[in-house]
Tab-separated table of C-alpha atoms and ligand atoms in Angstrom:
chain	number	residue	atom	x	y	z
A	809	MET	CA	-13.519	-34.941	10.660
A	810	GLU	CA	-15.747	-38.056	10.830
A	811	HIS	CA	-18.477	-36.175	9.014
A	812	LEU	CA	-16.249	-35.496	6.042
A	813	ILE	CA	-15.885	-39.150	5.057
A	814	SER	CA	-19.190	-39.448	3.215
A	815	VAL	CA	-18.560	-36.145	1.457
A	816	LEU	CA	-15.186	-37.428	0.265
A	817	GLU	CA	-16.636	-40.748	-0.876
A	818	LEU	CA	-19.160	-38.948	-3.065
A	819	LEU	CA	-16.542	-36.473	-4.279
A	820	LYS	CA	-14.466	-39.392	-5.582
A	821	GLU	CA	-17.401	-40.247	-7.835
A	822	GLY	CA	-17.584	-36.622	-8.963
A	823	LYS	CA	-20.682	-35.906	-6.886
A	824	VAL	CA	-21.323	-33.095	-4.452
A	825	ALA	CA	-22.844	-34.178	-1.151
A	826	GLU	CA	-25.815	-32.304	0.233
A	827	SER	CA	-25.349	-30.146	3.294
A	828	ASP	CA	-26.596	-31.580	6.570
A	829	SER	CA	-26.538	-30.463	10.170
A	830	ASN	CA	-22.890	-31.477	10.544
A	831	VAL	CA	-21.328	-30.269	7.329
A	832	LYS	CA	-22.237	-27.430	5.039
A	833	VAL	CA	-21.139	-28.146	1.474
A	834	TYR	CA	-20.599	-25.171	-0.834
A	835	GLU	CA	-21.797	-26.811	-4.015
A	836	LYS	CA	-20.816	-23.898	-6.252
A	837	SER	CA	-17.184	-24.417	-5.248
A	838	PHE	CA	-17.028	-27.881	-6.811
A	839	THR	CA	-14.373	-28.010	-9.495
A	840	GLU	CA	-12.238	-30.546	-11.320
A	841	LYS	CA	-8.759	-30.135	-12.697
A	842	GLU	CA	-6.066	-32.588	-13.758
A	843	ASN	CA	-7.514	-35.641	-11.991
A	844	VAL	CA	-8.282	-33.668	-8.866
A	845	LYS	CA	-11.770	-32.896	-7.574
A	846	LEU	CA	-12.253	-30.143	-5.037
A	847	VAL	CA	-15.121	-28.836	-2.946
A	848	MET	CA	-15.288	-26.435	-0.015
A	849	VAL	CA	-17.085	-27.418	3.166
A	850	ASN	CA	-17.813	-25.899	6.555
A	851	GLU	CA	-17.621	-28.203	9.525
A	852	GLN	CA	-17.873	-27.248	13.213
A	853	ASP	CA	-14.161	-26.455	13.434
A	854	GLY	CA	-14.058	-24.316	10.317
A	855	LYS	CA	-13.844	-24.346	6.553
A	856	TRP	CA	-11.871	-26.863	4.511
A	857	ILE	CA	-11.252	-27.563	0.893
A	858	LEU	CA	-11.672	-31.283	0.352
A	859	ALA	CA	-9.493	-32.794	-2.350
A	860	VAL	CA	-9.517	-36.237	-3.953
A	861	GLY	CA	-7.391	-37.526	-6.834
A	862	ASP	CA	-3.699	-37.474	-7.644
A	863	GLY	CA	-1.095	-35.465	-9.508
A	864	GLU	CA	0.727	-32.175	-8.992
A	865	LEU	CA	-2.202	-30.082	-7.780
A	866	TYR	CA	-3.138	-32.763	-5.270
A	867	LYS	CA	0.417	-33.002	-3.996
A	868	GLU	CA	0.859	-29.250	-3.692
A	869	LEU	CA	-2.252	-28.740	-1.596
A	870	ASN	CA	-1.419	-29.015	2.041
A	871	GLY	CA	-3.876	-30.965	4.194
A	872	LYS	CA	-4.707	-33.839	6.496
A	873	ASP	CA	-5.218	-37.256	4.978
A	874	ILE	CA	-8.655	-38.667	5.757
A	875	LYS	CA	-8.622	-42.456	5.811
A	876	GLY	CA	-6.819	-42.617	2.494
A	877	LEU	CA	-9.886	-41.161	0.756
A	878	GLY	CA	-8.508	-37.714	0.184
A	879	LYS	CA	-7.455	-34.716	2.192
A	880	ALA	CA	-8.951	-31.817	4.079
A	881	CYS	CA	-7.012	-28.663	3.282
A	882	PRO	CA	-7.227	-25.651	5.595
A	883	LEU	CA	-7.843	-22.173	4.144
A	884	SER	CA	-4.204	-21.265	4.683
A	885	HIS	CA	-2.126	-18.720	2.840
A	886	GLU	CA	-0.046	-21.522	1.260
A	887	ASN	CA	-3.138	-23.255	-0.074
A	888	ARG	CA	-4.461	-19.971	-1.433
A	889	LEU	CA	-1.290	-19.583	-3.486
A	890	VAL	CA	-1.741	-23.112	-4.843
A	891	LEU	CA	-5.324	-22.297	-5.905
A	892	ASN	CA	-4.084	-19.105	-7.560
A	893	ASN	CA	-1.643	-21.152	-9.624
A	894	TYR	CA	-4.223	-23.571	-10.947
A	895	PHE	CA	-7.410	-21.491	-11.077
A	896	THR	CA	-6.912	-18.065	-12.641
A	897	TYR	CA	-10.365	-16.884	-11.542
A	898	THR	CA	-9.050	-16.835	-7.964
A	899	VAL	CA	-6.381	-14.252	-8.881
A	900	PRO	CA	-7.258	-10.534	-8.593
A	901	GLN	CA	-7.372	-8.754	-11.939
A	902	ALA	CA	-7.584	-5.215	-13.321
A	903	PHE	CA	-10.700	-4.034	-15.173
A	904	GLY	CA	-9.662	-0.794	-16.868
A	905	THR	CA	-11.785	2.218	-17.671
A	906	LYS	CA	-14.775	0.798	-19.528
A	907	VAL	CA	-16.539	-1.226	-16.868
A	908	ALA	CA	-17.964	-0.171	-13.507
A	909	THR	CA	-16.273	-1.507	-10.392
A	910	MET	CA	-17.396	-1.522	-6.793
A	911	GLY	CA	-15.057	-1.597	-3.820
A	912	LEU	CA	-16.429	-3.884	-1.132
A	913	GLY	CA	-14.206	-3.612	1.888
A	914	ASP	CA	-14.647	-6.525	4.231
A	915	ARG	CA	-13.241	-5.720	7.654
A	916	LEU	CA	-14.145	-9.175	8.944
A	917	GLY	CA	-13.138	-11.534	6.163
A	918	LEU	CA	-16.724	-12.822	6.064
A	919	ALA	CA	-18.576	-10.533	3.694
A	920	SER	CA	-17.198	-11.459	0.286
A	921	PRO	CA	-19.520	-14.449	-0.387
A	922	GLY	CA	-22.516	-12.130	0.095
A	923	HIS	CA	-20.884	-9.508	-2.115
A	924	ILE	CA	-20.321	-12.014	-4.878
A	925	GLN	CA	-23.937	-13.120	-4.653
A	926	THR	CA	-24.962	-9.446	-4.915
A	927	LEU	CA	-22.892	-8.545	-7.977
A	928	ARG	CA	-23.123	-11.788	-9.920
A	929	ASN	CA	-24.675	-10.976	-13.315
A	930	ARG	CA	-24.721	-7.225	-12.686
A	931	LYS	CA	-23.034	-4.547	-14.781
A	932	VAL	CA	-20.333	-4.010	-12.175
A	933	LYS	CA	-17.275	-5.980	-11.093
A	934	PRO	CA	-16.426	-6.563	-7.440
A	935	ILE	CA	-13.226	-5.280	-5.886
A	936	LEU	CA	-13.469	-7.687	-2.984
A	937	ALA	CA	-10.294	-6.970	-1.153
A	938	GLN	CA	-10.097	-3.316	-0.197
A	939	GLN	CA	-8.554	-2.323	3.038
A	940	SER	CA	-6.733	0.845	3.958
A	941	ILE	CA	-3.665	0.800	6.174
A	942	ARG	CA	-5.846	2.514	8.799
A	943	GLU	CA	-8.379	-0.326	8.721
A	944	LEU	CA	-5.660	-2.979	8.811
A	945	THR	CA	-4.043	-1.357	11.815
A	946	LEU	CA	-7.322	-0.927	13.665
A	947	THR	CA	-8.357	-4.556	13.170
A	948	ASN	CA	-4.932	-6.219	13.550
A	949	ARG	CA	-5.237	-7.815	10.125
A	950	THR	CA	-2.644	-7.961	7.379
A	951	MET	CA	-2.924	-7.389	3.678
A	952	ILE	CA	-2.204	-11.089	3.195
A	953	ASP	CA	-5.241	-11.985	5.364
A	954	ILE	CA	-7.430	-9.771	3.200
A	955	LEU	CA	-6.223	-11.250	-0.075
A	956	ASP	CA	-6.544	-14.807	1.227
A	957	ALA	CA	-10.126	-14.194	2.369
A	958	ALA	CA	-11.132	-12.721	-1.005
A	959	SER	CA	-9.543	-15.533	-2.962
A	960	PHE	CA	-11.228	-18.238	-0.879
A	961	ALA	CA	-14.583	-16.470	-1.126
A	962	VAL	CA	-14.303	-16.504	-4.911
A	963	PHE	CA	-13.478	-20.203	-4.778
A	964	GLN	CA	-16.337	-20.914	-2.359
A	965	GLU	CA	-18.850	-19.207	-4.634
A	966	GLY	CA	-17.353	-20.670	-7.819
A	967	TYR	CA	-17.293	-17.114	-9.132
A	968	LYS	CA	-15.403	-17.049	-12.416
A	969	ASP	CA	-16.223	-13.588	-13.795
A	970	GLY	CA	-13.229	-11.864	-12.231
A	971	TYR	CA	-12.623	-9.735	-9.170
A	972	GLY	CA	-10.123	-7.137	-8.077
A	973	ALA	CA	-8.062	-6.384	-4.984
A	974	ASP	CA	-7.373	-2.800	-3.932
A	975	GLY	CA	-4.396	-1.551	-1.945
A	976	ASP	CA	-6.615	1.171	-0.576
A	977	HIS	CA	-5.579	4.725	0.312
A	978	ILE	CA	-1.892	3.969	0.303
A	979	LYS	CA	0.394	6.916	0.873
A	980	GLU	CA	3.904	5.593	1.342
A	981	GLU	CA	6.138	4.078	-1.307
A	982	LYS	CA	7.120	1.142	0.873
A	983	ASP	CA	3.441	0.204	1.267
A	984	ILE	CA	2.875	0.529	-2.481
A	985	ALA	CA	5.776	-1.794	-3.225
A	986	TYR	CA	4.604	-4.267	-0.604
A	987	ALA	CA	0.976	-4.316	-1.769
A	988	LEU	CA	2.027	-4.824	-5.387
A	989	SER	CA	4.356	-7.643	-4.398
A	990	LEU	CA	1.375	-9.422	-2.800
A	991	GLY	CA	-0.588	-9.333	-6.043
A	992	ILE	CA	-3.101	-6.492	-5.717
A	993	SER	CA	-4.720	-5.482	-9.008
A	994	PHE	CA	-5.851	-1.988	-8.011
A	995	LEU	CA	-3.887	0.735	-6.279
A	996	THR	CA	-5.525	3.760	-4.698
A	997	LEU	CA	-2.861	6.386	-4.227
A	998	ASP	CA	-3.819	8.739	-1.426
A	999	CYS	CA	-2.227	12.094	-2.211
A	1000	SER	CA	-3.483	13.929	0.846
A	1001	ASP	CA	-0.032	14.347	2.433
A	1002	HIS	CA	0.954	16.321	-0.664
A	1003	ILE	CA	-2.058	18.656	-0.666
A	1004	PRO	CA	-1.532	21.551	1.744
A	1005	ASN	CA	-4.650	22.411	3.723
A	1006	GLN	CA	-3.945	26.096	4.286
A	1007	ILE	CA	-4.118	27.250	0.644
A	1008	GLU	CA	-7.883	27.241	0.278
A	1009	SER	CA	-8.403	29.832	3.004
A	1010	ALA	CA	-5.221	31.841	2.380
A	1011	SER	CA	-5.468	35.485	1.330
A	1012	ASP	CA	-4.668	36.420	-2.262
A	1013	SER	CA	-1.461	38.108	-1.171
A	1014	ASP	CA	-0.320	34.991	0.718
A	1015	VAL	CA	-1.128	32.837	-2.318
A	1016	ARG	CA	0.869	35.212	-4.500
A	1017	ALA	CA	3.796	35.200	-2.086
A	1018	ASP	CA	3.856	31.381	-1.955
A	1019	TYR	CA	3.632	31.092	-5.720
A	1020	GLU	CA	6.485	33.579	-6.159
A	1021	LYS	CA	8.758	31.181	-4.268
A	1022	LEU	CA	8.407	28.495	-6.954
A	1023	PRO	CA	11.241	28.106	-9.489
A	1024	GLN	CA	10.912	30.454	-12.466
A	1025	GLU	CA	10.667	27.604	-14.975
A	1026	THR	CA	7.782	26.059	-13.031
A	1027	LYS	CA	5.905	29.346	-13.076
A	1028	ASP	CA	6.607	29.864	-16.774
A	1029	TYR	CA	5.333	26.389	-17.548
A	1030	PHE	CA	2.018	26.823	-15.759
A	1031	ASN	CA	1.473	30.414	-16.877
A	1032	GLU	CA	1.983	29.557	-20.487
A	1033	ILE	CA	-0.396	26.616	-20.521
A	1034	TYR	CA	-3.161	27.818	-18.253
A	1035	LEU	CA	-3.181	31.534	-17.517
A	1036	ASN	CA	-6.212	33.168	-19.135
A	1037	GLN	CA	-6.588	30.210	-21.467
A	1038	SER	CA	-9.963	28.658	-22.061
A	1039	PHE	CA	-10.526	24.911	-22.257
A	1040	ASP	CA	-13.619	23.317	-23.675
A	1041	VAL	CA	-14.738	20.044	-22.125
A	1042	ASP	CA	-17.621	19.007	-24.328
A	1043	GLY	CA	-19.314	22.368	-23.856
A	1044	LEU	CA	-18.101	23.035	-20.315
A	1045	ALA	CA	-15.753	26.038	-20.377
A	1046	ILE	CA	-12.826	25.988	-17.946
A	1047	LYS	CA	-10.724	29.120	-17.363
A	1048	TYR	CA	-8.052	30.085	-14.883
A	1049	ASP	CA	-7.422	33.627	-13.719
A	1050	GLU	CA	-4.164	34.375	-11.971
A	1051	ILE	CA	-5.207	33.547	-8.412
A	1052	ALA	CA	-7.138	30.422	-9.421
A	1053	LEU	CA	-4.117	29.099	-11.303
A	1054	MET	CA	-1.750	29.882	-8.443
A	1055	LYS	CA	-4.016	28.092	-5.983
A	1056	ASN	CA	-4.260	24.991	-8.149
A	1057	VAL	CA	-0.514	24.833	-8.620
A	1058	LEU	CA	0.123	25.247	-4.896
A	1059	LEU	CA	-2.588	22.773	-3.950
A	1060	TYR	CA	-1.911	19.996	-6.422
A	1061	GLY	CA	1.656	20.523	-7.688
A	1062	GLY	CA	3.176	18.220	-5.056
A	1063	ALA	CA	0.471	15.573	-5.483
A	1064	LEU	CA	1.011	15.582	-9.251
A	1065	ASN	CA	4.759	15.111	-8.892
A	1066	TYR	CA	4.215	12.248	-6.478
A	1067	THR	CA	1.588	10.593	-8.675
A	1068	GLU	CA	3.882	10.809	-11.689
A	1069	HIS	CA	6.701	9.260	-9.692
A	1070	VAL	CA	4.521	6.394	-8.433
A	1071	TYR	CA	3.089	5.765	-11.879
A	1072	LYS	CA	6.468	5.640	-13.578
A	1073	SER	CA	8.276	3.724	-10.825
A	1074	TYR	CA	5.590	1.197	-9.875
A	1075	ILE	CA	2.526	1.026	-12.096
A	1076	THR	CA	4.226	0.819	-15.469
A	1077	GLU	CA	6.853	-1.483	-13.945
A	1078	ALA	CA	4.370	-3.943	-12.436
A	1079	ASP	CA	4.286	-7.455	-13.869
A	1080	LYS	CA	0.558	-7.288	-14.579
A	1081	ALA	CA	-2.078	-4.678	-15.421
A	1082	ILE	CA	-3.009	-2.502	-12.448
A	1083	ASP	CA	-6.048	-0.276	-12.043
A	1084	PHE	CA	-4.471	2.961	-10.844
A	1085	GLU	CA	-6.641	5.362	-8.905
A	1086	ILE	CA	-5.599	8.742	-7.640
A	1087	SER	CA	-7.413	10.049	-4.616
A	1088	ILE	CA	-7.468	13.738	-3.803
A	1089	ASP	CA	-10.514	13.387	-1.578
A	1090	GLU	CA	-9.016	12.927	1.879
A	1091	THR	CA	-8.231	16.609	2.366
A	1092	GLU	CA	-10.021	19.643	3.688
A	1093	THR	CA	-10.210	21.167	0.211
A	1094	ILE	CA	-13.253	20.465	-1.925
A	1095	THR	CA	-12.180	19.613	-5.457
A	1096	SER	CA	-13.793	22.175	-7.745
A	1097	PRO	CA	-14.388	21.088	-11.340
A	1098	ASP	CA	-11.656	23.587	-12.368
A	1099	ALA	CA	-9.219	21.924	-10.003
A	1100	HIS	CA	-10.225	18.489	-11.277
A	1101	PHE	CA	-9.572	19.581	-14.847
A	1102	PHE	CA	-6.207	21.023	-13.855
A	1103	VAL	CA	-5.134	17.743	-12.216
A	1104	ALA	CA	-6.436	15.647	-15.103
A	1105	ASN	CA	-4.808	17.798	-17.737
A	1106	GLU	CA	-1.478	17.732	-15.920
A	1107	LEU	CA	-1.626	13.936	-15.589
A	1108	LYS	CA	-2.212	13.702	-19.312
A	1109	ARG	CA	0.656	16.081	-20.117
A	1110	ARG	CA	2.920	13.895	-17.982
A	1111	GLN	CA	1.638	10.756	-19.720
A	1112	VAL	CA	0.249	9.338	-16.519
A	1113	SER	CA	-2.868	7.328	-17.231
A	1114	VAL	CA	-5.175	6.681	-14.344
A	1115	THR	CA	-8.096	4.279	-14.277
A	1116	SER	CA	-10.073	6.437	-11.882
A	1117	LEU	CA	-9.874	9.634	-9.904
A	1118	ALA	CA	-11.615	10.439	-6.626
A	1119	PRO	CA	-12.361	14.124	-6.105
A	1120	ARG	CA	-13.657	15.503	-2.851
A	1121	PHE	CA	-17.222	16.466	-3.680
A	1122	CYS	CA	-19.044	19.464	-2.266
A	1123	GLY	CA	-21.220	18.701	0.751
A	1124	GLU	CA	-20.371	15.806	3.002
A	1125	PHE	CA	-19.863	12.150	2.270
A	1126	GLN	CA	-19.809	10.960	5.852
A	1127	LYS	CA	-19.306	7.311	6.633
A	1128	GLY	CA	-22.323	5.026	6.585
A	1129	ILE	CA	-25.059	7.626	6.157
A	1130	ASP	CA	-26.745	9.476	3.316
A	1131	TYR	CA	-25.359	12.545	1.539
A	1132	ILE	CA	-25.406	15.789	3.508
A	1133	GLY	CA	-25.431	19.042	1.553
A	1134	ASP	CA	-26.967	21.143	-1.182
A	1135	MET	CA	-28.367	18.691	-3.722
A	1136	LYS	CA	-28.578	21.244	-6.546
A	1137	GLN	CA	-24.966	22.272	-6.173
A	1138	PHE	CA	-23.923	18.627	-5.880
A	1139	GLU	CA	-25.746	17.712	-9.064
A	1140	LYS	CA	-24.156	20.571	-10.980
A	1141	GLU	CA	-20.635	19.726	-9.847
A	1142	LEU	CA	-21.175	15.989	-10.256
A	1143	SER	CA	-22.190	16.500	-13.881
A	1144	GLU	CA	-19.042	18.575	-14.463
A	1145	HIS	CA	-16.761	16.069	-12.710
A	1146	ALA	CA	-18.306	13.264	-14.736
A	1147	SER	CA	-17.785	15.182	-18.003
A	1148	ILE	CA	-14.152	15.846	-17.150
A	1149	ALA	CA	-13.517	12.201	-16.278
A	1150	GLU	CA	-15.164	11.048	-19.495
A	1151	TYR	CA	-13.237	13.621	-21.529
A	1152	PHE	CA	-9.921	12.335	-20.199
A	1153	GLY	CA	-11.002	8.717	-20.448
A	1154	TYR	CA	-11.099	7.504	-16.865
A	1155	LYS	CA	-13.735	6.663	-14.304
A	1156	LEU	CA	-14.999	8.972	-11.624
A	1157	SER	CA	-14.508	7.368	-8.225
A	1158	ILE	CA	-16.891	7.877	-5.328
A	1159	HIS	CA	-15.310	7.375	-1.910
A	1160	SER	CA	-17.242	6.790	1.296
A	1161	GLY	CA	-19.819	5.723	-1.249
A	1162	SER	CA	-22.029	3.564	0.922
A	1163	ASP	CA	-25.548	4.553	1.884
A	1164	LYS	CA	-25.714	7.675	-0.338
A	1165	PHE	CA	-29.156	6.602	-1.484
A	1166	SER	CA	-30.493	10.068	-2.297
A	1167	VAL	CA	-27.701	10.767	-4.797
A	1168	PHE	CA	-27.134	7.301	-6.300
A	1169	PRO	CA	-29.609	7.798	-9.164
A	1170	ILE	CA	-27.871	10.947	-10.413
A	1171	ILE	CA	-24.428	9.409	-9.868
A	1172	GLY	CA	-25.476	6.485	-12.064
A	1173	GLU	CA	-26.931	8.840	-14.640
A	1174	TYR	CA	-24.055	11.318	-15.029
A	1175	THR	CA	-21.338	8.672	-15.012
A	1176	LYS	CA	-23.370	6.655	-17.524
A	1177	GLY	CA	-22.863	3.632	-15.317
A	1178	VAL	CA	-19.079	3.667	-15.696
A	1179	LEU	CA	-17.638	4.524	-12.323
A	1180	HIS	CA	-15.808	3.183	-9.334
A	1181	ILE	CA	-17.514	3.351	-5.951
A	1182	LYS	CA	-16.073	2.346	-2.610
A	1183	THR	CA	-17.964	0.875	0.306
A	1184	ALA	CA	-16.520	-0.661	3.448
A	1185	GLY	CA	-17.960	0.158	6.839
A	1186	THR	CA	-21.528	-0.421	5.756
A	1187	ASN	CA	-20.705	-4.118	5.344
A	1188	TRP	CA	-19.572	-4.232	8.936
A	1189	LEU	CA	-22.770	-2.459	10.018
A	1190	GLU	CA	-24.801	-5.195	8.363
A	1191	ALA	CA	-22.805	-7.703	10.403
A	1192	VAL	CA	-23.666	-5.740	13.549
A	1193	ARG	CA	-27.313	-5.873	12.483
A	1194	VAL	CA	-27.082	-9.674	12.278
A	1195	ILE	CA	-25.643	-9.708	15.806
A	1196	ALA	CA	-28.456	-7.460	17.038
A	1197	ASN	CA	-30.935	-9.875	15.484
A	1198	THR	CA	-29.433	-13.129	16.645
A	1199	ASN	CA	-27.303	-12.463	19.721
A	1200	PRO	CA	-28.887	-9.590	21.669
A	1201	ASP	CA	-26.678	-10.000	24.751
A	1202	LEU	CA	-23.535	-9.609	22.684
A	1203	TYR	CA	-25.036	-6.635	20.872
A	1204	ARG	CA	-25.820	-4.909	24.169
A	1205	LYS	CA	-22.290	-5.366	25.479
A	1206	MET	CA	-20.811	-4.021	22.255
A	1207	HIS	CA	-23.162	-1.051	22.203
A	1208	ILE	CA	-22.174	-0.014	25.720
A	1209	HIS	CA	-18.481	-0.402	24.954
A	1210	ALA	CA	-18.818	1.592	21.722
A	1211	GLU	CA	-20.496	4.466	23.564
A	1212	GLU	CA	-17.811	4.455	26.230
A	1213	HIS	CA	-15.004	4.608	23.688
A	1214	PHE	CA	-16.465	6.737	20.898
A	1215	GLU	CA	-14.286	9.786	21.624
A	1216	GLU	CA	-11.101	7.812	20.913
A	1217	THR	CA	-12.088	7.294	17.295
A	1218	LEU	CA	-12.303	10.956	16.408
A	1219	LYS	CA	-8.615	11.108	15.679
A	1220	TYR	CA	-9.162	8.720	12.745
A	1221	TYR	CA	-12.606	9.595	11.487
A	1222	HIS	CA	-14.620	12.665	10.678
A	1223	VAL	CA	-18.176	11.988	11.790
A	1224	THR	CA	-20.653	14.179	13.633
A	1225	PRO	CA	-23.334	11.916	15.080
A	1226	ASP	CA	-25.919	13.330	17.469
A	1227	LEU	CA	-25.391	10.656	20.116
A	1228	LYS	CA	-28.388	11.946	22.077
A	1229	SER	CA	-30.655	10.780	19.263
A	1230	ILE	CA	-29.753	7.152	20.029
A	1231	ALA	CA	-32.505	5.481	22.065
A	1232	PRO	CA	-31.219	4.436	25.519
A	1233	LEU	CA	-30.270	0.787	25.529
A	1234	GLU	CA	-31.946	0.101	28.900
A	1235	ILE	CA	-35.416	0.827	27.547
A	1236	THR	CA	-34.986	-0.978	24.216
A	1237	GLN	CA	-36.490	-4.459	23.853
A	1238	ASP	CA	-34.373	-7.197	22.276
A	1239	ALA	CA	-36.684	-7.311	19.276
A	1240	ASP	CA	-35.984	-3.637	18.593
A	1241	LEU	CA	-32.181	-3.838	18.759
A	1242	PRO	CA	-31.760	-4.237	14.971
A	1243	ASN	CA	-33.459	-0.848	14.539
A	1244	TYR	CA	-30.333	0.803	15.889
A	1245	MET	CA	-28.787	0.128	12.490
A	1246	ASP	CA	-31.469	2.395	10.987
A	1247	ASN	CA	-30.490	5.321	13.182
A	1248	ASP	CA	-27.780	7.537	11.640
A	1249	ALA	CA	-26.066	8.320	14.911
A	1250	ALA	CA	-25.958	4.680	16.030
A	1251	ARG	CA	-24.667	3.697	12.589
A	1252	GLN	CA	-21.842	6.167	12.880
A	1253	LEU	CA	-21.128	5.133	16.449
A	1254	PHE	CA	-20.536	1.555	15.293
A	1255	HIS	CA	-19.010	2.591	11.997
A	1256	VAL	CA	-15.998	4.154	13.661
A	1257	THR	CA	-15.610	1.915	16.727
A	1258	TYR	CA	-15.068	-1.354	14.814
A	1259	GLY	CA	-11.353	-1.443	15.617
A	1260	ILE	CA	-11.918	-0.818	19.305
A	1261	LEU	CA	-14.648	-3.453	19.487
A	1262	LEU	CA	-12.787	-6.158	17.613
A	1263	THR	CA	-9.562	-5.748	19.545
A	1264	ALA	CA	-10.933	-5.076	23.065
A	1265	THR	CA	-9.596	-7.504	25.688
A	1266	ASP	CA	-10.023	-8.104	29.403
A	1267	GLU	CA	-7.114	-8.010	31.882
A	1268	GLN	CA	-6.086	-11.568	30.999
A	1269	GLY	CA	-5.871	-10.647	27.318
A	1270	ASN	CA	-9.025	-12.498	26.251
A	1271	PHE	CA	-11.111	-10.789	23.608
A	1272	LEU	CA	-14.214	-9.157	25.025
A	1273	PHE	CA	-16.313	-9.521	21.886
A	1274	LYS	CA	-14.279	-10.755	18.963
A	1275	ASP	CA	-14.498	-14.531	19.439
A	1276	GLU	CA	-18.229	-14.587	20.117
A	1277	PHE	CA	-18.830	-12.096	17.321
A	1278	PHE	CA	-17.102	-14.340	14.766
A	1279	LYS	CA	-18.687	-17.491	16.154
A	1280	THR	CA	-22.147	-15.976	15.793
A	1281	LEU	CA	-21.509	-14.753	12.267
A	1282	ASN	CA	-20.061	-18.091	11.227
A	1283	GLU	CA	-23.202	-19.807	12.406
A	1284	LYS	CA	-25.316	-17.188	10.652
A	1285	GLU	CA	-23.252	-17.039	7.467
A	1286	GLU	CA	-26.251	-17.285	5.170
A	1287	THR	CA	-28.179	-14.668	7.139
A	1288	TYR	CA	-25.246	-12.284	6.777
A	1289	SER	CA	-24.928	-12.967	3.055
A	1290	GLN	CA	-28.627	-12.307	2.558
A	1291	ALA	CA	-28.382	-9.060	4.524
A	1292	LEU	CA	-25.611	-7.914	2.180
A	1293	VAL	CA	-27.503	-8.989	-0.919
A	1294	LYS	CA	-30.366	-6.799	0.248
A	1295	HIS	CA	-28.334	-3.807	1.432
A	1296	ILE	CA	-25.619	-3.631	-1.246
A	1297	GLY	CA	-28.195	-4.728	-3.802
A	1298	LYS	CA	-30.126	-1.542	-3.018
A	1299	HIS	CA	-26.983	0.481	-3.816
A	1300	VAL	CA	-26.516	-1.294	-7.133
A	1301	ASP	CA	-30.193	-0.945	-8.060
A	1302	LEU	CA	-30.240	2.797	-7.402
A	1303	LEU	CA	-26.991	3.274	-9.326
A	1304	GLY	CA	-28.625	1.500	-12.258
A	1305	LEU	CA	-25.961	-1.195	-12.445
B	1855	LIG	ZN1	-10.947	8.483	-0.083
């Protein structure tokens, strides 16, 4: 606390102190409002917002008085809410269908400053908070933690161009209501529980039999609109024969009903604009362009307007590695998906979008730079790379633990790494440890074991890695930010944003 005195004295005069070995001062955070001057600092025992002045804002901020000069306010949830009230740029906002957005999941609560530095002055807005229920559960974090971290990062960087917060891959109504009540600006509705997996491989007679069971009025409705009709999407002809129509109805009928319900009960009822994304990607069924059109056209008929839609593309979008599959087929279908999205007036959304370097240029081209793309685990992998670079002993312990526990992750994640292609740790020099993050199998190994690594404890309940991991990254904050600027910057460059 001693070190903060000189910073406060200068702040009183409206000046920002320079960082020294004791205190890092985030100069971009400096701001003045209603007689109060604020700046964020990082001292040995953590980050604080220093406040001097008087008035309502000063009173509302909770903090320790420092020799009558001002106060040091912790980055608490309560203080975040106070910032939100006085500084609108710290509140998540919706962006609509005309501007590109990038989901930047931050499993650690440390990546957002680097993400802001990456996207500042680009043609894409950051969705800084983006965490699925799965990720929250696996890391023992709450949605409130995620929103607090994003808000403080925006304040730290003095970033005033707007950011979003995504309630990611939410399935259940209670989670939707909860996420909206916390102030998210983007909702990704995961419809996978409503998309039956067996239809795609079912025989024609089984499809027919299932379809027959639907109410007569449902069948009449779909037959009249779609059967043997031709739709023209800016030159792309879409047609449905009997079996194709039946399959689409059986596959997506339930998801459409659920989406309509969520839209009408939550999105239109929310007290602010919400970017509403529908995700039909987390299923075993590849979304054909015909199926995409069917879903889009039904949403329109039901007056449900979505901001973005995430199809499941052909080939594989595995976590943390490049695209796997037939590039020609992918390009053809991508161009059709992009046309359909443009025709209906929403953005195409690319999930598991990190590290797909070989297809980014065509994704940027066909979407004309108006898309949503989600990244998450890759940001954690860059953190692991920083550990490998700066704390080799910790990296080695984590690597061994990840290998020992890899199997347990397969119930959450679909990845197929060739673990034998990972160089044995015993023969790898410290200087070569960061290269593991260039090996696809090692990337996937760490990509899926984050929850296990960050929650692992010894018999006494002490964390095996977590505390040292965070301590190292806190000390190397700038190194981590620069790693993200480089890595995510490469994504943005290739997408043409
Ligand atoms: Zn998804």
